[in-house]
CSV table of C-alpha atoms and ligand atoms in Angstrom, one decimal:
chain,number,residue,atom,x,y,z
A,25,MET,CA,50.8,-20.3,75.7
A,26,LYS,CA,51.4,-16.6,75.9
A,27,ALA,CA,50.4,-14.7,79.1
A,28,VAL,CA,51.3,-11.4,80.7
A,29,ARG,CA,52.6,-11.8,84.2
A,30,PHE,CA,54.4,-9.8,86.9
A,31,HIS,CA,57.1,-11.5,89.0
A,32,GLU,CA,57.3,-8.7,91.5
A,33,TYR,CA,55.0,-5.8,92.5
A,34,GLY,CA,55.8,-2.4,91.0
A,35,ASP,CA,55.0,0.0,88.3
A,36,PRO,CA,53.8,-1.1,84.8
A,37,GLY,CA,57.3,-2.0,83.8
A,38,VAL,CA,57.1,-5.2,85.9
A,39,LEU,CA,54.6,-6.7,83.4
A,40,ARG,CA,56.1,-9.2,81.0
A,41,TYR,CA,54.6,-10.8,77.9
A,42,GLU,CA,56.0,-14.3,78.1
A,43,ASP,CA,55.6,-18.0,77.5
A,44,VAL,CA,53.7,-19.9,80.3
A,45,GLU,CA,52.6,-23.5,80.6
A,46,GLN,CA,49.0,-24.1,79.7
A,47,PRO,CA,47.1,-24.7,82.9
A,48,VAL,CA,45.2,-27.9,83.6
A,49,PRO,CA,41.7,-27.7,85.2
A,50,ALA,CA,41.3,-29.2,88.7
A,51,VAL,CA,38.1,-30.6,90.2
A,52,GLY,CA,35.3,-28.2,89.6
A,53,GLU,CA,37.2,-26.0,87.2
A,54,VAL,CA,37.1,-25.5,83.5
A,55,ARG,CA,39.8,-24.2,81.1
A,56,ILE,CA,38.7,-21.3,78.9
A,57,ARG,CA,40.3,-20.3,75.6
A,58,VAL,CA,40.3,-16.5,76.2
A,59,ALA,CA,38.6,-14.3,73.7
A,60,ALA,CA,39.3,-11.3,75.8
A,61,THR,CA,39.8,-9.9,79.3
A,62,SER,CA,39.3,-6.2,80.2
A,63,PHE,CA,41.3,-3.6,82.1
A,64,ASN,CA,39.9,-2.7,85.6
A,65,SER,CA,41.6,0.0,87.7
A,66,VAL,CA,42.0,-2.6,90.5
A,67,ASP,CA,44.4,-4.4,88.2
A,68,GLY,CA,46.9,-1.5,88.6
A,69,ASN,CA,46.5,-1.6,92.3
A,70,ILE,CA,47.1,-5.3,92.5
A,71,ARG,CA,50.2,-5.0,90.3
A,72,GLY,CA,51.4,-2.1,92.4
A,73,GLY,CA,51.3,-4.2,95.6
A,74,PHE,CA,48.6,-2.1,97.2
A,75,MET,CA,46.1,-4.9,97.6
A,76,GLN,CA,48.2,-7.5,99.3
A,77,GLY,CA,46.0,-7.5,102.3
A,78,PRO,CA,42.5,-8.0,100.8
A,79,ILE,CA,43.7,-9.7,97.6
A,80,PRO,CA,46.7,-11.9,98.3
A,81,VAL,CA,48.1,-13.2,94.9
A,82,ALA,CA,50.9,-15.6,94.4
A,83,LEU,CA,53.8,-14.4,92.2
A,84,PRO,CA,54.3,-14.6,89.4
A,85,HIS,CA,50.7,-13.5,88.8
A,86,THR,CA,48.6,-13.1,85.6
A,87,PRO,CA,46.2,-10.1,85.9
A,88,GLY,CA,42.7,-9.9,84.3
A,89,ILE,CA,39.6,-10.6,86.4
A,90,ASP,CA,37.1,-10.4,83.6
A,91,VAL,CA,36.9,-13.2,81.1
A,92,ALA,CA,35.0,-13.9,77.9
A,93,GLY,CA,35.9,-17.1,76.0
A,94,THR,CA,35.2,-20.6,75.1
A,95,VAL,CA,35.3,-23.7,77.4
A,96,ASP,CA,38.1,-25.8,76.1
A,97,ALA,CA,38.7,-28.5,78.8
A,98,LEU,CA,36.8,-29.6,81.9
A,99,GLY,CA,38.0,-30.8,85.3
A,100,GLU,CA,36.3,-33.6,87.2
A,101,GLY,CA,32.9,-32.9,88.7
A,102,VAL,CA,31.8,-30.1,86.3
A,103,ASN,CA,28.2,-30.4,85.2
A,104,GLY,CA,26.2,-28.1,83.0
A,105,LEU,CA,29.1,-27.0,80.8
A,106,LYS,CA,30.8,-28.6,77.8
A,107,ALA,CA,33.8,-27.9,75.5
A,108,GLY,CA,32.7,-25.3,73.0
A,109,ASP,CA,30.4,-23.3,75.3
A,110,ASP,CA,30.9,-19.5,75.2
A,111,VAL,CA,31.0,-18.1,78.7
A,112,VAL,CA,31.7,-14.9,80.7
A,113,GLY,CA,32.8,-14.6,84.3
A,114,PHE,CA,34.3,-12.5,87.0
A,115,LEU,CA,37.3,-14.6,88.0
A,116,PRO,CA,38.5,-15.0,91.6
A,117,MET,CA,40.7,-11.9,92.2
A,118,ASP,CA,43.5,-13.9,94.0
A,119,GLY,CA,44.0,-16.4,91.3
A,120,ASN,CA,45.6,-16.1,87.9
A,121,GLY,CA,43.6,-14.0,85.5
A,122,ALA,CA,42.7,-13.9,81.9
A,123,ALA,CA,45.5,-11.8,80.5
A,124,ALA,CA,46.6,-15.0,78.7
A,125,GLU,CA,45.6,-17.3,75.9
A,126,TYR,CA,43.9,-19.7,78.4
A,127,VAL,CA,42.7,-19.4,82.0
A,128,LEU,CA,41.2,-21.7,84.6
A,129,ALA,CA,37.9,-20.8,86.2
A,130,PRO,CA,35.6,-22.4,88.8
A,131,ALA,CA,32.7,-23.6,86.8
A,132,GLY,CA,30.2,-22.1,89.2
A,133,ILE,CA,31.2,-18.5,88.5
A,134,LEU,CA,30.5,-18.7,84.8
A,135,ALA,CA,27.4,-17.5,82.8
A,136,PRO,CA,26.6,-18.1,79.2
A,137,ALA,CA,28.0,-15.4,77.0
A,138,PRO,CA,25.7,-13.0,75.3
A,139,LYS,CA,24.9,-14.1,71.7
A,140,SER,CA,24.2,-10.6,70.4
A,141,VAL,CA,27.6,-9.1,70.8
A,142,PRO,CA,31.0,-10.3,69.7
A,143,LEU,CA,32.4,-12.8,72.3
A,144,ALA,CA,35.5,-10.6,73.0
A,145,ASP,CA,33.4,-7.5,73.6
A,146,ALA,CA,31.5,-9.5,76.4
A,147,ALA,CA,34.6,-9.1,78.5
A,148,ALA,CA,33.5,-5.5,79.0
A,149,LEU,CA,30.6,-6.8,81.2
A,150,PRO,CA,31.3,-8.9,84.2
A,151,VAL,CA,33.1,-6.8,86.9
A,152,VAL,CA,31.6,-3.4,86.0
A,153,GLY,CA,28.2,-4.7,85.1
A,154,LEU,CA,28.0,-6.6,88.5
A,155,THR,CA,29.2,-3.5,90.3
A,156,ALA,CA,26.4,-1.4,88.8
A,157,TYR,CA,23.8,-4.1,89.5
A,158,GLN,CA,24.9,-4.8,93.1
A,159,ALA,CA,25.2,-1.0,93.9
A,160,LEU,CA,21.7,-0.2,92.6
A,161,PHE,CA,19.7,-3.2,93.7
A,162,ASP,CA,21.5,-5.3,96.4
A,163,HIS,CA,22.6,-2.2,98.3
A,164,GLY,CA,20.6,0.7,97.0
A,165,ARG,CA,17.3,-1.3,96.8
A,166,LEU,CA,16.3,1.0,94.0
A,167,THR,CA,12.7,0.6,92.7
A,168,ALA,CA,10.5,2.1,90.0
A,169,GLY,CA,9.6,5.7,90.6
A,170,GLN,CA,12.6,6.5,92.8
A,171,ARG,CA,15.3,9.0,92.1
A,172,VAL,CA,18.9,8.1,91.8
A,173,LEU,CA,22.0,10.3,91.6
A,174,ILE,CA,24.9,8.7,89.8
A,175,ASN,CA,28.1,10.6,90.4
A,176,GLY,CA,30.8,9.7,87.9
A,177,ALA,CA,28.4,8.2,85.4
A,178,GLY,CA,30.9,8.9,82.6
A,179,GLY,CA,32.9,5.8,83.2
A,180,ALA,CA,32.6,2.0,82.7
A,181,VAL,CA,30.5,1.3,85.7
A,182,GLY,CA,28.4,4.4,85.1
A,183,GLY,CA,27.4,3.3,81.6
A,184,TYR,CA,25.7,0.2,83.0
A,185,ALA,CA,24.4,1.9,86.1
A,186,VAL,CA,22.5,4.6,84.1
A,187,GLN,CA,21.0,1.9,81.8
A,188,LEU,CA,20.0,-0.4,84.7
A,189,ALA,CA,18.5,2.4,86.8
A,190,LYS,CA,16.5,3.7,83.8
A,191,ASN,CA,15.3,0.2,82.9
A,192,ALA,CA,14.1,-0.2,86.5
A,193,GLY,CA,11.9,2.8,86.1
A,194,ALA,CA,14.0,5.3,88.2
A,195,HIS,CA,14.6,9.0,87.5
A,196,VAL,CA,18.3,9.1,86.7
A,197,ILE,CA,20.4,12.2,87.5
A,198,ALA,CA,24.0,11.7,86.3
A,199,THR,CA,27.2,13.7,86.5
A,200,ALA,CA,29.5,13.6,83.4
A,201,SER,CA,32.1,15.9,81.8
A,202,PRO,CA,31.5,17.0,78.3
A,203,ARG,CA,33.5,14.1,76.9
A,204,SER,CA,30.9,11.7,78.4
A,205,ARG,CA,27.7,13.7,78.1
A,206,GLU,CA,26.5,12.0,74.9
A,207,ALA,CA,27.2,8.5,76.2
A,208,VAL,CA,25.4,9.1,79.5
A,209,THR,CA,22.5,10.8,77.7
A,210,SER,CA,22.1,7.9,75.3
A,211,ALA,CA,22.3,5.4,78.2
A,212,GLY,CA,19.1,7.0,79.4
A,213,ALA,CA,20.0,9.7,82.0
A,214,ASP,CA,17.1,12.1,82.6
A,215,ASP,CA,19.3,15.0,83.8
A,216,VAL,CA,23.1,15.3,83.1
A,217,ILE,CA,25.2,17.7,85.3
A,218,ASP,CA,28.6,18.7,84.0
A,219,HIS,CA,30.8,18.2,87.1
A,220,THR,CA,33.5,20.3,85.6
A,221,THR,CA,31.4,23.5,85.8
A,222,THR,CA,28.6,22.7,88.2
A,223,SER,CA,28.3,21.4,91.7
A,224,VAL,CA,25.6,18.7,92.2
A,225,THR,CA,24.7,20.3,95.5
A,226,ALA,CA,23.8,23.5,93.7
A,227,VAL,CA,21.3,21.9,91.2
A,228,VAL,CA,19.9,18.8,92.9
A,229,THR,CA,17.2,20.4,95.0
A,230,GLU,CA,14.7,17.5,95.2
A,231,PRO,CA,16.1,14.7,97.4
A,232,VAL,CA,17.2,11.4,95.9
A,233,ASP,CA,16.5,7.9,97.2
A,234,VAL,CA,19.9,6.6,96.2
A,235,ALA,CA,23.2,8.4,95.7
A,236,LEU,CA,25.8,6.2,93.9
A,237,ASN,CA,29.4,7.5,93.9
A,238,LEU,CA,31.7,6.2,91.2
A,239,ALA,CA,33.9,9.2,90.9
A,240,PRO,CA,37.4,9.8,92.3
A,241,VAL,CA,36.3,12.8,94.3
A,242,ASP,CA,37.8,13.9,97.7
A,243,PRO,CA,36.2,12.9,101.0
A,244,ALA,CA,34.5,16.4,101.4
A,245,GLU,CA,32.9,16.1,97.9
A,246,LEU,CA,31.7,12.6,98.8
A,247,ALA,CA,30.3,13.9,102.1
A,248,ALA,CA,28.4,16.6,100.2
A,249,LEU,CA,26.2,13.9,98.6
A,250,LEU,CA,24.7,12.9,102.0
A,251,PRO,CA,22.3,15.9,102.4
A,252,LEU,CA,20.9,15.2,98.9
A,253,VAL,CA,19.6,11.9,100.1
A,254,ARG,CA,16.1,11.6,101.6
A,255,PRO,CA,15.6,10.2,105.2
A,256,GLY,CA,15.8,6.4,105.0
A,257,GLY,CA,17.8,6.5,101.7
A,258,VAL,CA,21.3,5.3,101.0
A,259,VAL,CA,24.7,6.5,99.8
A,260,VAL,CA,26.6,3.7,97.9
A,261,ASN,CA,30.3,4.3,97.3
A,262,THR,CA,32.6,2.2,95.1
A,263,THR,CA,35.7,4.3,95.7
A,264,VAL,CA,36.3,2.5,98.9
A,265,TRP,CA,39.6,4.1,99.8
A,266,MET,CA,37.4,6.6,101.7
A,267,PRO,CA,34.3,5.4,103.7
A,268,ALA,CA,30.8,6.2,102.6
A,269,PRO,CA,29.2,8.9,104.7
A,270,SER,CA,26.0,8.1,106.7
A,271,ASP,CA,23.6,10.0,108.9
A,272,GLU,CA,22.0,8.0,111.7
A,273,GLU,CA,19.6,10.7,112.7
A,274,ARG,CA,18.0,10.8,109.3
A,275,GLY,CA,18.4,7.0,108.8
A,276,VAL,CA,20.6,7.5,105.7
A,277,ARG,CA,22.9,4.4,105.3
A,278,GLY,CA,26.4,4.6,103.9
A,279,ILE,CA,27.6,1.5,102.0
A,280,ASP,CA,31.1,0.7,100.9
A,281,LEU,CA,30.6,-1.6,98.0
A,282,PHE,CA,32.9,-4.5,97.3
A,283,VAL,CA,31.7,-6.2,94.1
A,284,ARG,CA,31.4,-10.0,94.3
A,285,SER,CA,31.2,-12.6,91.6
A,286,ASP,CA,27.6,-13.9,91.0
A,287,ALA,CA,26.8,-16.2,88.1
A,288,ASP,CA,23.0,-15.7,88.4
A,289,GLN,CA,23.2,-11.9,88.4
A,290,LEU,CA,25.7,-12.1,85.5
A,291,ALA,CA,23.2,-14.4,83.6
A,292,GLN,CA,20.5,-11.8,84.2
A,293,LEU,CA,22.7,-9.1,82.7
A,294,VAL,CA,23.5,-11.3,79.7
A,295,ALA,CA,19.7,-11.8,79.2
A,296,LEU,CA,19.2,-8.0,79.2
A,297,ILE,CA,21.9,-7.6,76.6
A,298,ASP,CA,20.4,-10.3,74.4
A,299,ARG,CA,16.9,-8.7,74.7
A,300,GLY,CA,18.4,-5.4,73.5
A,301,GLU,CA,17.8,-3.8,76.9
A,302,LEU,CA,21.5,-3.3,78.0
A,303,ARG,CA,24.2,-2.0,75.7
A,304,VAL,CA,27.9,-3.1,76.0
A,305,ASP,CA,30.2,-0.2,75.4
A,306,VAL,CA,33.8,-0.9,74.4
A,307,ALA,CA,36.1,2.1,74.2
A,308,GLU,CA,39.2,0.4,72.9
A,309,ARG,CA,40.5,-3.1,72.0
A,310,VAL,CA,44.2,-3.8,72.6
A,311,LEU,CA,46.4,-6.8,72.0
A,312,LEU,CA,47.6,-8.8,75.0
A,313,ALA,CA,51.2,-7.9,74.2
A,314,GLU,CA,50.2,-4.3,74.6
A,315,LEU,CA,48.8,-4.7,78.1
A,316,PRO,CA,52.0,-3.3,79.8
A,317,ALA,CA,51.5,-0.1,77.7
A,318,LEU,CA,47.8,0.0,78.7
A,319,HIS,CA,48.7,-0.2,82.4
A,320,ALA,CA,51.2,2.6,81.8
A,321,ARG,CA,48.5,4.8,80.2
A,322,ALA,CA,46.1,4.0,83.0
A,323,ALA,CA,48.6,5.0,85.6
A,324,GLN,CA,48.8,8.4,83.8
A,325,GLY,CA,45.0,8.7,83.9
A,326,ALA,CA,44.9,8.4,80.1
A,327,VAL,CA,42.4,5.6,79.8
A,328,HIS,CA,38.7,6.5,79.5
A,329,GLY,CA,35.9,3.9,79.3
A,330,LYS,CA,36.2,0.1,79.0
A,331,VAL,CA,39.2,-1.4,77.3
A,332,ILE,CA,39.2,-5.0,76.3
A,333,VAL,CA,42.4,-7.0,75.8
A,334,VAL,CA,42.5,-9.7,73.2
A,335,PRO,CA,45.2,-12.5,73.0
A,336,SER,CA,45.8,-12.1,69.2
A,337,ALA,CA,44.6,-10.0,66.3
A,338,GLY,CA,42.8,-13.0,64.7
B,413,NAP,N1,34.7,-1.4,95.2
B,413,NAP,C1,34.5,-2.2,94.2
B,413,NAP,O1,34.2,-3.4,94.3
B,413,NAP,C2,34.6,-1.6,92.8
B,413,NAP,C3,34.2,-2.3,91.7
B,413,NAP,C4,34.4,-1.7,90.4
B,413,NAP,C5,34.9,-0.4,90.3
B,413,NAP,N2,35.3,0.3,91.5
B,413,NAP,C6,35.8,1.6,91.4
B,413,NAP,O2,34.7,2.5,91.0
B,413,NAP,C7,35.1,3.6,90.3
B,413,NAP,C8,34.3,3.7,89.0
B,413,NAP,O3,34.8,2.6,88.2
B,413,NAP,P1,34.8,2.7,86.6
B,413,NAP,O4,35.3,1.5,86.1
B,413,NAP,O5,33.5,3.2,86.1
B,413,NAP,O6,35.9,3.9,86.5
B,413,NAP,P2,36.1,4.9,85.3
B,413,NAP,O7,35.8,4.3,84.0
B,413,NAP,O8,37.5,5.5,85.5
B,413,NAP,O9,35.0,6.0,85.6
B,413,NAP,C9,35.0,7.0,86.6
B,413,NAP,C10,34.5,8.3,85.9
B,413,NAP,O10,34.3,9.3,86.8
B,413,NAP,C11,34.3,10.5,86.1
B,413,NAP,N3,34.9,11.6,87.0
B,413,NAP,C12,36.2,11.9,87.2
B,413,NAP,N4,36.3,12.9,88.1
B,413,NAP,C13,35.0,13.2,88.4
B,413,NAP,C14,34.4,14.1,89.3
B,413,NAP,N5,35.2,15.0,90.0
B,413,NAP,N6,33.1,14.2,89.5
B,413,NAP,C15,32.3,13.3,88.8
B,413,NAP,N7,32.8,12.4,87.9
B,413,NAP,C16,34.1,12.4,87.8
B,413,NAP,C17,35.1,10.3,84.8
B,413,NAP,O11,34.2,10.6,83.7
B,413,NAP,P3,34.1,12.0,83.1
B,413,NAP,O12,35.3,12.8,83.5
B,413,NAP,O13,34.0,11.8,81.6
B,413,NAP,O14,32.8,12.6,83.6
B,413,NAP,C18,35.4,8.8,84.8
B,413,NAP,O15,35.2,8.2,83.6
B,413,NAP,C19,36.6,3.4,90.1
B,413,NAP,O16,37.3,4.1,91.2
B,413,NAP,C20,36.8,1.9,90.4
B,413,NAP,O17,38.1,1.6,90.9
B,413,NAP,C21,35.2,-0.3,92.7
């Protein structure tokens, strides 16, 4: 089968589109015929060798932690799935990923794929959808009537976060540059602040319950979100190269979020999609053979929104 792999860490040039043996599922695993994976920025960090501590991968390594596809073979001890089932999942980050025609997955991390969007497009959901969900509800404990500030709402996580927060009955304040304004507004943001012209600290005068940072701001800009949060509220940060600020005196918690795979939460997100309550946005679809070029563009900061990667044009 075809796969993209890197045999050593390095810049996007280390990625090779090559022939690889088709993997065989072990106990508890299934093999999935990949409809698509997606690009996540952590893929570039793993390839660059910057994540060897938290995410130790064996070389050669196939990237691609999101998968949407069809179960094609089952290992022993797998119940509740059969060949032909369409599934989505957030794959273990230290195993081989779905930038390939086939990938192995532990059966327990998979959820049924949404029926209302093309199977390949569903690869745009798992990692970023779970990140948004866990940020708002596991960590932010957001409830109806509360106010949430989503900084960096113009990206892939932000699209889901705005929709989920709005669905939950929160008042959503989002920051987005002009290129993302329409997407963030149509996702349901009540107020949109253009971060290229306006500081959130200047315009958010009523405290928020949850501040969610998704933006690659500097530590001072992240710290500036803290006074906007009411006593007892929370700052949740996904850009974990800098710690989330907290304020013990006012009881404002700071949370560094590390997304985790969760099949039940993923199934809930899929149900929202199929009820028409959660939109899946795909910015671009590229062929697997073009993944090295996609990594190169991402390294230049020239990728915006969710890009899915499909094994073949068919
Ligand atoms: N820790 C974890 O487990 C975890 C999981 C998933 C993602 N992440 C991280 O979370 C972040 C968000 O992920 P993503 O997939 O949504 O990334 P993304 O698609 O790159 O979105 C980030 C968005 O931030 C906006 N932005 C850039 N500079 C900004 C600024 N100064 N102020 C406000 N907004 C700004 C940009 O939109 P506009 O310029 O159009 O406004 C950009 O699209 C990334 O850093 C990602 O690596 C972490």
